[in-house]
Amino acid sequence: MTSGDSAARADAKGGRTKRWLLVLAKCGVSAGLLWALFASYDLADTLARIAAIDPGLFAVAFAGELVNVLLVTGRWLMVLGALGLTPGFAAALALVFIGLFFNQALPSNIGGDAMRVWRLFRTGSSLGRAVGSVMLD
């Protein structure tokens, strides 16, 4: 075994250690944020409000949102088709859901659009067409 092999193994081990430390740091931050969230909210009141939701009205609201997502996906597919892109309905629906998630998780609506652009670009579309499709949508 040469000193080069030892150095390469040490570098690989150091890289794994850094990745694990990063994962642990992210988990720690997430746990801290969840603790802060639950410490500042009245969980009993929240559960009581959830229990008071009318299941019929909840089903209607859920179905309405699902129809909305399907219509948004159809509209975006029409824009994509006009630009010569054909990701397919399932792929477009997944990208719309990813965009909706990031619209909720990030402080502005731009995050969801940026994620749709990035993910569409990663599927092989040109960056210009990906940006154009989201801007037209």
mmCIF file of C-alpha atoms in Angstrom:
data_model
loop_
_atom_site.group_PDB
_atom_site.id
_atom_site.type_symbol
_atom_site.label_atom_id
_atom_site.label_comp_id
_atom_site.label_asym_id
_atom_site.label_seq_id
_atom_site.Cartn_x
_atom_site.Cartn_y
_atom_site.Cartn_z
ATOM 1 C CA MET A 1 0.000 0.000 0.000
ATOM 2 C CA THR A 2 1.362 3.376 -0.985
ATOM 3 C CA SER A 3 1.040 6.663 0.824
ATOM 4 C CA GLY A 4 -1.174 7.855 -2.054
ATOM 5 C CA ASP A 5 -3.699 5.091 -1.290
ATOM 6 C CA SER A 6 -3.720 6.078 2.377
ATOM 7 C CA ALA A 7 -4.247 9.713 1.511
ATOM 8 C CA ALA A 8 -7.081 8.873 -0.869
ATOM 9 C CA ARG A 9 -8.787 6.757 1.802
ATOM 10 C CA ALA A 10 -8.338 9.520 4.375
ATOM 11 C CA ASP A 11 -9.835 12.075 1.955
ATOM 12 C CA ALA A 12 -12.798 9.773 1.241
ATOM 13 C CA LYS A 13 -13.354 9.190 4.951
ATOM 14 C CA GLY A 14 -13.101 12.917 5.616
ATOM 15 C CA GLY A 15 -15.672 13.584 2.888
ATOM 16 C CA ARG A 16 -18.068 11.050 4.412
ATOM 17 C CA THR A 17 -17.570 12.586 7.832
ATOM 18 C CA LYS A 18 -18.320 16.062 6.491
ATOM 19 C CA ARG A 19 -21.485 14.781 4.787
ATOM 20 C CA TRP A 20 -22.663 13.117 8.006
ATOM 21 C CA LEU A 21 -21.924 16.248 9.993
ATOM 22 C CA LEU A 22 -23.918 18.277 7.474
ATOM 23 C CA VAL A 23 -26.840 15.837 7.726
ATOM 24 C CA LEU A 24 -26.683 15.983 11.528
ATOM 25 C CA ALA A 25 -26.603 19.791 11.431
ATOM 26 C CA LYS A 26 -29.640 19.869 9.132
ATOM 27 C CA CYS A 27 -31.503 17.448 11.398
ATOM 28 C CA GLY A 28 -30.591 19.578 14.416
ATOM 29 C CA VAL A 29 -31.844 22.748 12.764
ATOM 30 C CA SER A 30 -35.056 21.012 11.680
ATOM 31 C CA ALA A 31 -35.624 19.623 15.183
ATOM 32 C CA GLY A 32 -35.001 23.060 16.679
ATOM 33 C CA LEU A 33 -37.449 24.715 14.297
ATOM 34 C CA LEU A 34 -40.102 22.067 15.007
ATOM 35 C CA TRP A 35 -39.567 22.543 18.740
ATOM 36 C CA ALA A 36 -39.954 26.323 18.360
ATOM 37 C CA LEU A 37 -43.104 25.812 16.299
ATOM 38 C CA PHE A 38 -44.746 23.430 18.751
ATOM 39 C CA ALA A 39 -43.624 25.440 21.778
ATOM 40 C CA SER A 40 -45.402 28.551 20.480
ATOM 41 C CA TYR A 41 -48.643 26.879 19.364
ATOM 42 C CA ASP A 42 -51.450 25.511 21.479
ATOM 43 C CA LEU A 43 -51.517 21.920 20.251
ATOM 44 C CA ALA A 44 -54.741 21.064 22.106
ATOM 45 C CA ASP A 45 -56.552 23.968 20.431
ATOM 46 C CA THR A 46 -55.176 22.949 17.046
ATOM 47 C CA LEU A 47 -56.352 19.354 17.492
ATOM 48 C CA ALA A 48 -59.776 20.583 18.627
ATOM 49 C CA ARG A 49 -60.075 22.726 15.488
ATOM 50 C CA ILE A 50 -59.058 19.803 13.276
ATOM 51 C CA ALA A 51 -61.634 17.568 14.989
ATOM 52 C CA ALA A 52 -64.314 20.209 14.328
ATOM 53 C CA ILE A 53 -63.796 20.152 10.551
ATOM 54 C CA ASP A 54 -66.849 18.920 8.664
ATOM 55 C CA PRO A 55 -65.686 15.864 6.663
ATOM 56 C CA GLY A 56 -68.051 16.674 3.800
ATOM 57 C CA LEU A 57 -66.802 20.213 3.419
ATOM 58 C CA PHE A 58 -63.224 18.978 3.707
ATOM 59 C CA ALA A 59 -63.853 16.489 0.889
ATOM 60 C CA VAL A 60 -65.357 19.239 -1.282
ATOM 61 C CA ALA A 61 -62.395 21.544 -0.628
ATOM 62 C CA PHE A 62 -59.921 18.730 -1.321
ATOM 63 C CA ALA A 63 -61.686 17.800 -4.558
ATOM 64 C CA GLY A 64 -61.768 21.461 -5.612
ATOM 65 C CA GLU A 65 -58.041 21.825 -5.036
ATOM 66 C CA LEU A 66 -57.358 18.599 -6.912
ATOM 67 C CA VAL A 67 -59.382 19.850 -9.889
ATOM 68 C CA ASN A 68 -57.465 23.135 -9.726
ATOM 69 C CA VAL A 69 -54.105 21.307 -9.804
ATOM 70 C CA LEU A 70 -55.265 19.188 -12.753
ATOM 71 C CA LEU A 71 -56.408 22.307 -14.637
ATOM 72 C CA VAL A 72 -53.111 24.091 -13.933
ATOM 73 C CA THR A 73 -51.244 21.031 -15.192
ATOM 74 C CA GLY A 74 -53.374 20.919 -18.346
ATOM 75 C CA ARG A 75 -52.801 24.618 -18.973
ATOM 76 C CA TRP A 76 -49.048 24.253 -18.533
ATOM 77 C CA LEU A 77 -49.044 21.228 -20.858
ATOM 78 C CA MET A 78 -50.691 23.377 -23.547
ATOM 79 C CA VAL A 79 -47.961 26.005 -23.112
ATOM 80 C CA LEU A 80 -45.280 23.310 -23.172
ATOM 81 C CA GLY A 81 -46.788 21.792 -26.318
ATOM 82 C CA ALA A 82 -46.766 25.182 -28.045
ATOM 83 C CA LEU A 83 -43.055 25.416 -27.238
ATOM 84 C CA GLY A 84 -42.403 21.926 -28.600
ATOM 85 C CA LEU A 85 -41.898 20.288 -25.203
ATOM 86 C CA THR A 86 -43.747 17.104 -24.332
ATOM 87 C CA PRO A 87 -42.915 15.926 -20.805
ATOM 88 C CA GLY A 88 -46.132 13.916 -20.456
ATOM 89 C CA PHE A 89 -49.015 14.435 -18.059
ATOM 90 C CA ALA A 90 -47.550 12.512 -15.106
ATOM 91 C CA ALA A 91 -44.215 14.348 -15.303
ATOM 92 C CA ALA A 92 -45.929 17.741 -15.636
ATOM 93 C CA LEU A 93 -48.239 16.935 -12.713
ATOM 94 C CA ALA A 94 -45.236 15.996 -10.571
ATOM 95 C CA LEU A 95 -43.516 19.275 -11.478
ATOM 96 C CA VAL A 96 -46.659 21.253 -10.638
ATOM 97 C CA PHE A 97 -46.846 19.549 -7.228
ATOM 98 C CA ILE A 98 -43.151 20.293 -6.631
ATOM 99 C CA GLY A 99 -43.781 23.923 -7.541
ATOM 100 C CA LEU A 100 -46.780 24.133 -5.204
ATOM 101 C CA PHE A 101 -44.742 22.671 -2.355
ATOM 102 C CA PHE A 102 -41.960 25.207 -2.791
ATOM 103 C CA ASN A 103 -44.503 28.037 -3.109
ATOM 104 C CA GLN A 104 -45.673 27.079 0.392
ATOM 105 C CA ALA A 105 -42.249 26.309 1.860
ATOM 106 C CA LEU A 106 -40.377 29.387 0.633
ATOM 107 C CA PRO A 107 -41.204 32.999 1.462
ATOM 108 C CA SER A 108 -42.258 33.925 -2.084
ATOM 109 C CA ASN A 109 -44.019 32.367 -5.051
ATOM 110 C CA ILE A 110 -40.873 32.647 -7.142
ATOM 111 C CA GLY A 111 -39.402 29.574 -5.450
ATOM 112 C CA GLY A 112 -42.032 27.239 -6.866
ATOM 113 C CA ASP A 113 -41.616 28.634 -10.356
ATOM 114 C CA ALA A 114 -37.838 28.379 -10.073
ATOM 115 C CA MET A 115 -38.151 24.745 -9.051
ATOM 116 C CA ARG A 116 -40.423 23.994 -12.024
ATOM 117 C CA VAL A 117 -37.904 25.654 -14.354
ATOM 118 C CA TRP A 118 -34.975 23.800 -12.806
ATOM 119 C CA ARG A 119 -36.674 20.406 -12.816
ATOM 120 C CA LEU A 120 -37.929 20.850 -16.399
ATOM 121 C CA PHE A 121 -34.420 21.888 -17.449
ATOM 122 C CA ARG A 122 -33.009 18.780 -15.731
ATOM 123 C CA THR A 123 -35.323 16.575 -17.836
ATOM 124 C CA GLY A 124 -33.541 17.767 -20.971
ATOM 125 C CA SER A 125 -35.428 20.894 -21.995
ATOM 126 C CA SER A 126 -33.441 23.986 -22.873
ATOM 127 C CA LEU A 127 -33.207 26.574 -20.125
ATOM 128 C CA GLY A 128 -34.812 29.228 -22.319
ATOM 129 C CA ARG A 129 -37.835 27.080 -23.102
ATOM 130 C CA ALA A 130 -38.175 26.007 -19.475
ATOM 131 C CA VAL A 131 -38.136 29.631 -18.294
ATOM 132 C CA GLY A 132 -40.471 30.668 -21.108
ATOM 133 C CA SER A 133 -42.997 27.954 -20.341
ATOM 134 C CA VAL A 134 -43.226 28.921 -16.694
ATOM 135 C CA MET A 135 -43.409 32.638 -17.494
ATOM 136 C CA LEU A 136 -46.154 32.059 -20.053
ATOM 137 C CA ASP A 137 -48.036 29.842 -17.640
#
